[in-house]
mmCIF file of C-alpha atoms in Angstrom:
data_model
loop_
_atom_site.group_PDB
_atom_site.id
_atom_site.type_symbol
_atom_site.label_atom_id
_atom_site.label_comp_id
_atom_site.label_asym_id
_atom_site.label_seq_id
_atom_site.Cartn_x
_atom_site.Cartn_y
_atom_site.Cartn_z
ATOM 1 C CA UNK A 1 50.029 201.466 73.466
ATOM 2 C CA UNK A 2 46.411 201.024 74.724
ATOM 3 C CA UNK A 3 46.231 199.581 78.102
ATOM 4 C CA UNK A 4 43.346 197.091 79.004
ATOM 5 C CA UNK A 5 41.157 197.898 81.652
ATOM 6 C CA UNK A 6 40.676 194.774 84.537
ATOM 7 C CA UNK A 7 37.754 194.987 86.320
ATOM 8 C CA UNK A 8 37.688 192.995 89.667
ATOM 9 C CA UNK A 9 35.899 190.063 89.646
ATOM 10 C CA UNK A 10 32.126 190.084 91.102
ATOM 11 C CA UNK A 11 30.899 187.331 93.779
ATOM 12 C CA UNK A 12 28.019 185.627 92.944
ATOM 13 C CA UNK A 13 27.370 185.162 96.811
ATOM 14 C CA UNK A 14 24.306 187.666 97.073
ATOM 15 C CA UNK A 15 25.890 187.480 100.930
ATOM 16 C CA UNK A 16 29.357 188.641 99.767
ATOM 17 C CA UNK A 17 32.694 187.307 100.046
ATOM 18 C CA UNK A 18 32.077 186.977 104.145
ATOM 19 C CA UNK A 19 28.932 185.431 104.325
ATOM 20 C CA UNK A 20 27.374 182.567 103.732
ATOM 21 C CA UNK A 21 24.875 181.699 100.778
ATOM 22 C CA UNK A 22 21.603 182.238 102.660
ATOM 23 C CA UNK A 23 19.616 179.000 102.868
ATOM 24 C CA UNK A 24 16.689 177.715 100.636
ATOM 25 C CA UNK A 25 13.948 179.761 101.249
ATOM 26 C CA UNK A 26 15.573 182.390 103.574
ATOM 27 C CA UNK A 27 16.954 186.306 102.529
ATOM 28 C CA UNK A 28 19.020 186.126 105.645
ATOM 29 C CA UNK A 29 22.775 185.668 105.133
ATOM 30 C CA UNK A 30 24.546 183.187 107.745
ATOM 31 C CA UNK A 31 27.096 185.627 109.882
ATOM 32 C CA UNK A 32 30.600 184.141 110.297
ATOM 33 C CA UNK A 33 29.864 182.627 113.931
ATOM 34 C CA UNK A 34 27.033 180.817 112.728
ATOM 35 C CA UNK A 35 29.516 179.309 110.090
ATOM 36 C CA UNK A 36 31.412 178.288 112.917
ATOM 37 C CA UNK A 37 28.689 176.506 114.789
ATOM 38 C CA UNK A 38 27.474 174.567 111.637
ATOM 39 C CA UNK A 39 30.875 173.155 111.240
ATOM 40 C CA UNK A 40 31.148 172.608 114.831
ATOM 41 C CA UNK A 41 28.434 170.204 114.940
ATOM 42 C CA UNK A 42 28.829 168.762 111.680
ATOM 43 C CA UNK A 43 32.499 167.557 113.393
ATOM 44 C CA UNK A 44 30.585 166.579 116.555
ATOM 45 C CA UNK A 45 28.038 164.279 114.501
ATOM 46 C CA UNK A 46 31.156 162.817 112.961
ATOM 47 C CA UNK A 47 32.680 161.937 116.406
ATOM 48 C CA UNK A 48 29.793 160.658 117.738
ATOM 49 C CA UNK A 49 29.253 158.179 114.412
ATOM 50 C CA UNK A 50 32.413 157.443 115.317
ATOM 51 C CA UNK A 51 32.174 156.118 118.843
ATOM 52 C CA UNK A 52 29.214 154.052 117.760
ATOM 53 C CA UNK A 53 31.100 152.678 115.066
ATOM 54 C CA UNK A 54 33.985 151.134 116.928
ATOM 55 C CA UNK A 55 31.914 149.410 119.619
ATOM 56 C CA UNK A 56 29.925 147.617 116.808
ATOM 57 C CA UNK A 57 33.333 146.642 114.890
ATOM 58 C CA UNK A 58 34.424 145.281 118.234
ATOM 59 C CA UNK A 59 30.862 143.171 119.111
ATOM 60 C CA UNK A 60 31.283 142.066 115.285
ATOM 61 C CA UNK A 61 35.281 140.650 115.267
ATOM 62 C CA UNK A 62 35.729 140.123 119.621
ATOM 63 C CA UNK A 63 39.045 138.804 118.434
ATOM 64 C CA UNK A 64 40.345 141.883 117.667
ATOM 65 C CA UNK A 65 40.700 143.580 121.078
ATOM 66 C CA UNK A 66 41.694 140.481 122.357
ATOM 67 C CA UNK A 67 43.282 140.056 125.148
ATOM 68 C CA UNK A 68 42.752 143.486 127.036
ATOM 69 C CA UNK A 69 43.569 142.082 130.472
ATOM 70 C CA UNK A 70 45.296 139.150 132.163
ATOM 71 C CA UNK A 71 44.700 135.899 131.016
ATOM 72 C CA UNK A 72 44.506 132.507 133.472
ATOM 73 C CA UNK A 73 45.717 128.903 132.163
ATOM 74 C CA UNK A 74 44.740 126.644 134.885
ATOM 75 C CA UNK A 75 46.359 123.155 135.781
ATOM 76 C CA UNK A 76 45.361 120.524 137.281
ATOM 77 C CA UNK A 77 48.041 118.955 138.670
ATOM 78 C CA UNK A 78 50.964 120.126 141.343
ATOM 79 C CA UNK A 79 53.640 122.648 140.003
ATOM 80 C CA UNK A 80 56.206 120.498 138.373
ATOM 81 C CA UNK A 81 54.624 118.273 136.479
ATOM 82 C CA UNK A 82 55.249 117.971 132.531
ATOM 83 C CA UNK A 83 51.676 119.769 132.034
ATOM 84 C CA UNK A 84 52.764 122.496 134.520
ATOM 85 C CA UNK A 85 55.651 123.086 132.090
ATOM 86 C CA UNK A 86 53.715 122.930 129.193
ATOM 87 C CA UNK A 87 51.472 125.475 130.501
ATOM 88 C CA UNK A 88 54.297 127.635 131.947
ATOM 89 C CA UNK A 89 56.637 127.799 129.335
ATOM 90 C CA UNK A 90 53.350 128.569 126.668
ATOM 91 C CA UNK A 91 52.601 131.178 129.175
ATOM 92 C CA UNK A 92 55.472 132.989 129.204
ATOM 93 C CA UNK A 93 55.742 133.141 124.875
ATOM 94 C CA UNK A 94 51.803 134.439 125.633
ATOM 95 C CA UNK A 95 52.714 137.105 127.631
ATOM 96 C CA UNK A 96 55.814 138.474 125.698
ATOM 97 C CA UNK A 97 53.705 138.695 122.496
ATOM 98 C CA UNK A 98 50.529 140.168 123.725
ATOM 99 C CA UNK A 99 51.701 142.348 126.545
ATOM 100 C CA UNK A 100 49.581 141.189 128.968
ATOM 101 C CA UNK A 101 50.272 139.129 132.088
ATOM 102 C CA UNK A 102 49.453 135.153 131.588
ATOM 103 C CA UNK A 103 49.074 133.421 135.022
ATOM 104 C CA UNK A 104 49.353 129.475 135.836
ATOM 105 C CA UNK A 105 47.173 128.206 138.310
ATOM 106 C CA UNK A 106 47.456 125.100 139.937
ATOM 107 C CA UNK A 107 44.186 123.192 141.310
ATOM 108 C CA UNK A 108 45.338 119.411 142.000
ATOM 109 C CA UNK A 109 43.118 117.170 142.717
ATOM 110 C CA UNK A 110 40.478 114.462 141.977
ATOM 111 C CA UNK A 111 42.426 113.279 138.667
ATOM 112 C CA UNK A 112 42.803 116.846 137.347
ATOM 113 C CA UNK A 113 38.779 117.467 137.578
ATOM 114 C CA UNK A 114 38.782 119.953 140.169
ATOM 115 C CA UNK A 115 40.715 122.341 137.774
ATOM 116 C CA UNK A 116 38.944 121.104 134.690
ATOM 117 C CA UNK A 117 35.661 121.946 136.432
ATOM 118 C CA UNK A 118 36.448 125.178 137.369
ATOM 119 C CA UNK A 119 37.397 126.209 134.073
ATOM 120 C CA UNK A 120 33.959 124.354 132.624
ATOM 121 C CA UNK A 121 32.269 126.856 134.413
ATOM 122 C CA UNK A 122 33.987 129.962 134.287
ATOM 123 C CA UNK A 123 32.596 133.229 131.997
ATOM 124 C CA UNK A 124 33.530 131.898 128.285
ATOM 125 C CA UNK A 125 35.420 135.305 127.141
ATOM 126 C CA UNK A 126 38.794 133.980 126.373
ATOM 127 C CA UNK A 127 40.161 134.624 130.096
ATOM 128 C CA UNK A 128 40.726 131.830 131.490
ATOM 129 C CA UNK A 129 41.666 128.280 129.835
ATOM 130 C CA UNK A 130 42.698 125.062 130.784
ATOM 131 C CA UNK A 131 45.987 123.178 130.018
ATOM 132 C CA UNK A 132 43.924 119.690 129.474
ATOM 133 C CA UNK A 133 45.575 116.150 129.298
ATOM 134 C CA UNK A 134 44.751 113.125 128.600
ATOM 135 C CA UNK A 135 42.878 112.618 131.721
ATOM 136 C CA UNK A 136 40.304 114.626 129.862
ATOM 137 C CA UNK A 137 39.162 112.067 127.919
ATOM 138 C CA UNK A 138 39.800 108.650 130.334
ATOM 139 C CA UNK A 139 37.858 110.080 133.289
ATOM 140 C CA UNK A 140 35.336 110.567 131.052
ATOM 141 C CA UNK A 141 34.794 106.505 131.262
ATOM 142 C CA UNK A 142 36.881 106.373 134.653
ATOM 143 C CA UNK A 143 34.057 108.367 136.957
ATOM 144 C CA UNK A 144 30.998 107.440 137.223
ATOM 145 C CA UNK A 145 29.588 110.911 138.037
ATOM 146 C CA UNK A 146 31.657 113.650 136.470
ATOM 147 C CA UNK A 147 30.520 117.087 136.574
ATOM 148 C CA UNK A 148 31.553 118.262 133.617
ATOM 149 C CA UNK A 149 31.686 116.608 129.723
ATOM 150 C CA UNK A 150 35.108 117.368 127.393
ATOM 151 C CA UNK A 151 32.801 117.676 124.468
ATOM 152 C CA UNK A 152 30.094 119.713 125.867
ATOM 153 C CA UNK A 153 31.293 122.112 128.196
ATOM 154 C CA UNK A 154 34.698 122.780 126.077
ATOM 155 C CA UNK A 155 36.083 124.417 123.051
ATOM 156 C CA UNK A 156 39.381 122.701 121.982
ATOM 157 C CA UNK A 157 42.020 125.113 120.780
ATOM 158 C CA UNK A 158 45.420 123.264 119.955
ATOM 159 C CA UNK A 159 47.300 120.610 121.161
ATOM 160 C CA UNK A 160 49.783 121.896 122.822
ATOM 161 C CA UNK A 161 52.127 118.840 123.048
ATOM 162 C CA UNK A 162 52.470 114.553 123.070
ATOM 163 C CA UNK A 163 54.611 112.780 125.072
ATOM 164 C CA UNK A 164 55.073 108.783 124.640
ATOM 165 C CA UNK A 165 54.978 106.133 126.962
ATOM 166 C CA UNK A 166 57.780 103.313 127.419
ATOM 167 C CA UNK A 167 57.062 99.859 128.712
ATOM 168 C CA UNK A 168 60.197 99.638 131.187
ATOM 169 C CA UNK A 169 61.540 97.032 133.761
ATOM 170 C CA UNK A 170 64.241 97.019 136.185
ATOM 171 C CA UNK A 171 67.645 95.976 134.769
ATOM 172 C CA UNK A 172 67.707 92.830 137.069
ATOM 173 C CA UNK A 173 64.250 91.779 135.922
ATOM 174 C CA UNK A 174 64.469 88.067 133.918
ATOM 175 C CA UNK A 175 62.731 89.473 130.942
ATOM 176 C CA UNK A 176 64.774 91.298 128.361
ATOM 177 C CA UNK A 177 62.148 91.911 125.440
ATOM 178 C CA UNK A 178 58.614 91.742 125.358
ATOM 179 C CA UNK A 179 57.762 88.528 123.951
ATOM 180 C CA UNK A 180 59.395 87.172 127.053
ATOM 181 C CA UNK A 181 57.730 89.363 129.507
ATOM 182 C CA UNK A 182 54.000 87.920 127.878
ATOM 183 C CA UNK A 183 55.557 84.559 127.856
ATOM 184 C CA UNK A 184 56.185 84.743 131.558
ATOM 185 C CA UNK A 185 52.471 86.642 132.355
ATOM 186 C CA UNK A 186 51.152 83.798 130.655
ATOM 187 C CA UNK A 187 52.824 81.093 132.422
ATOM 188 C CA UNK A 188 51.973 82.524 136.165
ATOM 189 C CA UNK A 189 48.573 84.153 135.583
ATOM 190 C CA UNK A 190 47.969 87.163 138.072
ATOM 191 C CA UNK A 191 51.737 87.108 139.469
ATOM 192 C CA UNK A 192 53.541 89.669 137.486
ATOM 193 C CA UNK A 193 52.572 93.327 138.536
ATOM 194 C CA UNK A 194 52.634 96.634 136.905
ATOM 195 C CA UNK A 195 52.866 100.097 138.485
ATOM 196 C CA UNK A 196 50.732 103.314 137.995
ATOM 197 C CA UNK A 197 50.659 107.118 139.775
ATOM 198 C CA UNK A 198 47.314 106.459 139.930
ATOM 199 C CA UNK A 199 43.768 104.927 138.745
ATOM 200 C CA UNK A 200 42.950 106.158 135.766
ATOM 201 C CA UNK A 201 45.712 107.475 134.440
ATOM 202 C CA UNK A 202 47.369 106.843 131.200
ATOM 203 C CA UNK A 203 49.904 104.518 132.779
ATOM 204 C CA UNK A 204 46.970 102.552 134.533
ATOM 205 C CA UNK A 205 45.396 102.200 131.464
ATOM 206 C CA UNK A 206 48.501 101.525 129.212
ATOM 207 C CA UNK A 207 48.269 98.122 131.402
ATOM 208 C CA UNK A 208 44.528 97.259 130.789
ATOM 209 C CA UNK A 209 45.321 97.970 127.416
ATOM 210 C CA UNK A 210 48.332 95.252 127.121
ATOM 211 C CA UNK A 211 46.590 92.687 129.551
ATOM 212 C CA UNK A 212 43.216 92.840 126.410
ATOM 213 C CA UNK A 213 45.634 92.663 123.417
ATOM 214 C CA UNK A 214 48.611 90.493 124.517
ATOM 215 C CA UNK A 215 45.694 88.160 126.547
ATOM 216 C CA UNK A 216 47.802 88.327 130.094
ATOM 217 C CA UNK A 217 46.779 88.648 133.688
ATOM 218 C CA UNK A 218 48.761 90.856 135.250
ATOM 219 C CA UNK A 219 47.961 92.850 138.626
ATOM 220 C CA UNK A 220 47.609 96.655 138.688
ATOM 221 C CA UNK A 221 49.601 98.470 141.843
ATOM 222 C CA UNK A 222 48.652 102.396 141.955
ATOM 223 C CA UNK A 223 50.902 105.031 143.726
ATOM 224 C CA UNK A 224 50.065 108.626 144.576
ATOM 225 C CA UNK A 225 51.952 110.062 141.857
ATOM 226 C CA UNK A 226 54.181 109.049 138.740
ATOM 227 C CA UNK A 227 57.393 109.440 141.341
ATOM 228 C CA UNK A 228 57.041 106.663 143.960
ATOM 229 C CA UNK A 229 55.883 103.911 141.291
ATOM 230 C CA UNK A 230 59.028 105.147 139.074
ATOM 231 C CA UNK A 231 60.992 104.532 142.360
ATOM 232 C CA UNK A 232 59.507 100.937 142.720
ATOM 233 C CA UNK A 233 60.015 99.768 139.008
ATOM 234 C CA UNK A 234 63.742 100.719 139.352
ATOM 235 C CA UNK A 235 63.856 98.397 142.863
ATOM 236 C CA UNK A 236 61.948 95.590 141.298
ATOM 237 C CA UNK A 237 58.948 96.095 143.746
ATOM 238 C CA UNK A 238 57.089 95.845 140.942
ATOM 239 C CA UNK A 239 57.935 93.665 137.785
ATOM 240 C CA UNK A 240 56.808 96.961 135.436
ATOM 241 C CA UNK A 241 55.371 100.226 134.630
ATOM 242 C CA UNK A 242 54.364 102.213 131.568
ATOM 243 C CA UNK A 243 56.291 105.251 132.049
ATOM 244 C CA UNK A 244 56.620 108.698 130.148
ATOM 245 C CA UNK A 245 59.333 109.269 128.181
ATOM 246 C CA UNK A 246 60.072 112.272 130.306
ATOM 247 C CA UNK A 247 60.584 110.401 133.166
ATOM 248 C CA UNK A 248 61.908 107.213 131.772
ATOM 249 C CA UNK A 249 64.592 108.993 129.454
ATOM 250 C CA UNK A 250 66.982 109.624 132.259
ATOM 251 C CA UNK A 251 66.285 106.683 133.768
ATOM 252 C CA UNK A 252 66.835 104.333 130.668
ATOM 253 C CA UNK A 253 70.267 106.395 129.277
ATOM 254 C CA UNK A 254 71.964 105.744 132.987
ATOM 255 C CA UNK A 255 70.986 101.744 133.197
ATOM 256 C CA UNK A 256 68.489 102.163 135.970
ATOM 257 C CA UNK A 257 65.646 100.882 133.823
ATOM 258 C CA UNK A 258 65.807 98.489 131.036
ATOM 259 C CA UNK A 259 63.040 99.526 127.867
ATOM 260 C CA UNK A 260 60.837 97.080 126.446
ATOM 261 C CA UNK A 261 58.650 98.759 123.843
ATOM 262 C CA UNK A 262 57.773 101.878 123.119
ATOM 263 C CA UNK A 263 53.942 102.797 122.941
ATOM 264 C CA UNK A 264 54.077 105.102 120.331
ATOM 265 C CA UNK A 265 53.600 105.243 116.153
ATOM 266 C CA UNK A 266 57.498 105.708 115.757
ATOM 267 C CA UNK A 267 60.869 104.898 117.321
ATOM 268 C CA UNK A 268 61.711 108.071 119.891
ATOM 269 C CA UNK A 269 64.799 109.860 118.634
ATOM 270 C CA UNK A 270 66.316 110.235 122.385
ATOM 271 C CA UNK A 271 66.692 106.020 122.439
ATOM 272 C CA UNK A 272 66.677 104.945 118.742
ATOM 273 C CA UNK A 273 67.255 101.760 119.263
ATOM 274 C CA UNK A 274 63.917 100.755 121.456
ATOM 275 C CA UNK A 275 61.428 99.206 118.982
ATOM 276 C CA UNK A 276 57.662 100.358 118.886
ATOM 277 C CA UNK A 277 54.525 97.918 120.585
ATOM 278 C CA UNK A 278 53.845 97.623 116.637
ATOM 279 C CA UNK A 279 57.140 96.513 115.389
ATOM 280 C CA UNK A 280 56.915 93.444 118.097
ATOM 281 C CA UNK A 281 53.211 92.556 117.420
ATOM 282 C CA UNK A 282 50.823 94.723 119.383
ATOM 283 C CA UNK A 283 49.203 97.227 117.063
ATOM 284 C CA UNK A 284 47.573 100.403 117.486
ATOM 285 C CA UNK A 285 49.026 100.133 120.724
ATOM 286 C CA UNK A 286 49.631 104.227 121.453
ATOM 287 C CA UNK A 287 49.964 105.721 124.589
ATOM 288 C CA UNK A 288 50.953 108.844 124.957
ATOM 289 C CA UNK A 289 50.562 111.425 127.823
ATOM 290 C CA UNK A 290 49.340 114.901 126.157
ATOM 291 C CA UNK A 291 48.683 118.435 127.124
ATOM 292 C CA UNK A 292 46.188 120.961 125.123
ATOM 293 C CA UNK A 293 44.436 124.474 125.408
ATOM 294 C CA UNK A 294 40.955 124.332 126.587
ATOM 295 C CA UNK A 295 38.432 127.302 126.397
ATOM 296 C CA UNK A 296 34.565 127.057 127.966
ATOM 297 C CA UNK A 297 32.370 126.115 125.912
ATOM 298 C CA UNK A 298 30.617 128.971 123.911
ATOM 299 C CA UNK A 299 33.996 131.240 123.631
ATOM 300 C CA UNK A 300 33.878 132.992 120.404
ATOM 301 C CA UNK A 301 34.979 131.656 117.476
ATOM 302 C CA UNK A 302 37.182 134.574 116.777
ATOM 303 C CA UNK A 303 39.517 134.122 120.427
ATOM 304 C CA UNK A 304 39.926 131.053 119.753
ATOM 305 C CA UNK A 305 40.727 131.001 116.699
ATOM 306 C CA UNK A 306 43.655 134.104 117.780
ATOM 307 C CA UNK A 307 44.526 131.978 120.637
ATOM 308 C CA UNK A 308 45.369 128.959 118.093
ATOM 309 C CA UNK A 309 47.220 131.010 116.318
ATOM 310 C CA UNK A 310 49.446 132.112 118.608
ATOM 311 C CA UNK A 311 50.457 129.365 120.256
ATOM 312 C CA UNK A 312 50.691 127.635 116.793
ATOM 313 C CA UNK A 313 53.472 130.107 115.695
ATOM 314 C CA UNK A 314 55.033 129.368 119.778
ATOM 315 C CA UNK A 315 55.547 126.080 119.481
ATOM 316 C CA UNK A 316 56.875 126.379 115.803
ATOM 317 C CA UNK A 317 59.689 128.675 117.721
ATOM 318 C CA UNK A 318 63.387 126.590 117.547
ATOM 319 C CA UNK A 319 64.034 126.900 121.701
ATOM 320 C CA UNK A 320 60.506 125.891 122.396
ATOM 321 C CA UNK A 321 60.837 123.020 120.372
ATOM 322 C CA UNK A 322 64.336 122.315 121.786
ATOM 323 C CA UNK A 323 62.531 122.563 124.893
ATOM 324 C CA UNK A 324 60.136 120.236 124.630
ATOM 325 C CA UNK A 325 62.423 117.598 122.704
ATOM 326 C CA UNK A 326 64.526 117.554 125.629
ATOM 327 C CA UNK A 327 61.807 116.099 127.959
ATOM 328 C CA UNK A 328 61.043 113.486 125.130
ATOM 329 C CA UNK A 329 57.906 115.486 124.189
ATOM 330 C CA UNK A 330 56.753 116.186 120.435
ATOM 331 C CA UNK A 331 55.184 119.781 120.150
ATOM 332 C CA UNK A 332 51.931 119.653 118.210
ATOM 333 C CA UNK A 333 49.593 123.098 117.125
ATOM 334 C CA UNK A 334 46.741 121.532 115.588
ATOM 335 C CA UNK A 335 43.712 123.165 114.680
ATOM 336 C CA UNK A 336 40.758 123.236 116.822
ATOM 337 C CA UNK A 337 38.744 120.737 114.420
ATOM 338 C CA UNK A 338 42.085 118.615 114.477
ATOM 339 C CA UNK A 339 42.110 118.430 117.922
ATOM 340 C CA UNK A 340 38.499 118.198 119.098
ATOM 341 C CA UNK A 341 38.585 115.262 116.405
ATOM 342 C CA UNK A 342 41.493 113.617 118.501
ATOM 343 C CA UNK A 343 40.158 114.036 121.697
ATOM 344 C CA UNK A 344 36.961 112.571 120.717
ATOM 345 C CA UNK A 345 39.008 109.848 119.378
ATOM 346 C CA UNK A 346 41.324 109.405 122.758
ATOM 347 C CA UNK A 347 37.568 109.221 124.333
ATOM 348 C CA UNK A 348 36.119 106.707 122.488
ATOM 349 C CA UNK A 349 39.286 104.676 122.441
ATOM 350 C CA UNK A 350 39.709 104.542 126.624
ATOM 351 C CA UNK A 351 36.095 103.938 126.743
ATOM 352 C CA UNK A 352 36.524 100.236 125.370
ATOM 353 C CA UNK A 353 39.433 99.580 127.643
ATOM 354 C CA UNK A 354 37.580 100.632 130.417
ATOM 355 C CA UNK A 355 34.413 98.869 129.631
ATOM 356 C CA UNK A 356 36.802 95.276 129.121
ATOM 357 C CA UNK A 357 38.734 96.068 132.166
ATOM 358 C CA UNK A 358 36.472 97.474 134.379
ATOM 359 C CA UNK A 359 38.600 100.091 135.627
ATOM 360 C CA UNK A 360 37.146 102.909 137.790
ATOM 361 C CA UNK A 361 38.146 105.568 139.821
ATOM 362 C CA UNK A 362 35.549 105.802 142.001
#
């Protein structure tokens, strides 16, 4: 049988099988170690497109290296407090999830502004925040020369939580419901009193707000914190106070203090049978002592929208939420628009009871 020859196969690289093609317009055929270098800086080009790549994804999303260091929620009130806890317990959940530390800091003083103006002022990169209350939008009418603005110099993230206010005596007071209690204002002008931690605060201002809409005089007695005026409501010092359900709970379950009304839009589940301001006449009367995450103005859109987020999907979590139920508190989440449209609100609505009462707090 005939055998067919094979003949090898011929490269069509005029520089052979070890060389490369030669380039346009050159006879010269690349040696192996210029190979080498040509693909050793085509692989550098590609590393340095590279590195100026991910800087300009990072200037274009800052949210997504976010956080890369330790973050500061600052207080303005004493370590204790219900906003203290709030801030505390949100840091923690912060820290486990991101990996990074998440430090409270405390800086009483001046009705919460000393903190609040820090924070106004600090570098708006998503590094340090405020835990606001509601004293963010009554000193905002209560001071005459505030050095910041809520509106202006802040970017509202979430609401972190509400807590309600009760309308409480002392058990031996000769008032049992609230009808009475404006029955007896009415009849002795100026006598009755009511307690407050302080001018300007909610509790202060939860009394201007029933002397303008049940038309009583009644007499305002501040104390330097929510602690000694809860002391002198219980004695009868004073005939009442507008208290937080936090503190008043306790209070109210082991007889100490007898409720009247509760200042909120519903009945609070921890004591049921306490009707609302509404349900006995008084609408739209809400009080409620809140806490929310504050960024300086001009943080990017992208933090804070990470930072809502996340605490969003914390305070959905079942022990958080058992948490804050058992201090008579209502966690919350909103979205920034949601909540820069209720503090506006809270604003304009403590502006008008300051204006008819006069209040100040300095």
């Amino acid at each position: 049988m005939r055998q067919s020859k094979v003949f090898p196969m011929q490269s069509t690289n005029p520089c052979g099988d070890d060389g490369a093609a030669p380039a346009a317009g050159s006879g010269h055929c690349a040696s192996r170690g210029q190979r080498r270098a040509r693909r050793g800086a085509v692989v550098g080009l590609m590393a340095l497109l590279a590195a100026w790549s991910a800087p300009a994804a990072a200037q274009g999303d800052p949210g997504a290296a976010y956080p890369a260091r330790p973050i500061r929620i600052v207080v303005g009130y004493a370590p204790g407090g219900a906003t203290d806890l709030a801030a505390r317990l949100i840091a923690q959940k912060l820290q486990e999830a991101w990996g990074q530390p998440v430090v409270v800091e405390n800086k009483p003083g001046a009705g919460s502004n000393i903190g609040s103006e820090q924070v106004a002022r600090a570098a708006p990169d998503g590094y340090t925040l405020l835990m606001g209350t509601i004293a963010n939008a009554t000193n905002m009418s209560m001071y005459r020369n505030l050095n910041y603005d809520t509106l202006r110099d802040f970017v509202p993230v979430t609401q972190v939580m509400s807590a309600p206010s009760v309308l409480v005596v002392a058990p031996a007071a000769p008032f049992g419901d609230l009808a009475a209690l404006i029955a007896a204002a009415k009849a002795r002008p100026g006598t009755l009193t009511f307690a407050s931690s302080g001018a300007g605060g909610s509790p202060h201002l939860a009394g201007e707000l029933l002397k303008i809409r049940a038309g009583i005089d009644i007499t305002h007695v501040p104390y330097k914190g929510a602690a000694p005026a809860l002391t002198d409501v219980v004695s009868g010092v004073v005939s009442m106070g507008f208290m937080t359900a936090l503190s008043a709970v306790p209070h109210m379950q082991s007889g100490r203090l007898k409720p009247i009304a509760v200042a909120a839009e519903r009945r609070l589940q921890q004591i049921p049978a306490v009707p609302t301001m509404a349900e006995l006449g008084l609408k739209d009367f809400e009080v409620s002592s809140w806490s929310g995450l504050f960024a300086p103005a001009r943080t990017p859109p992208e933090i804070v929208a990470r930072l809502q987020r996340e605490v969003s999907r914390i305070l959905s979590l079942p022990d958080v939420r058992e948490k804050f139920a058992a201090q008579g508190a209502d966690p919350v989440g909103s979205s920034p628009e949601q909540f820069r449209a209720y503090v506006r609100a809270e604003i304009d609505k403590w502006a008008q009871v300051v204006r008819a009462s006069g209040a100040r707090a300095d």
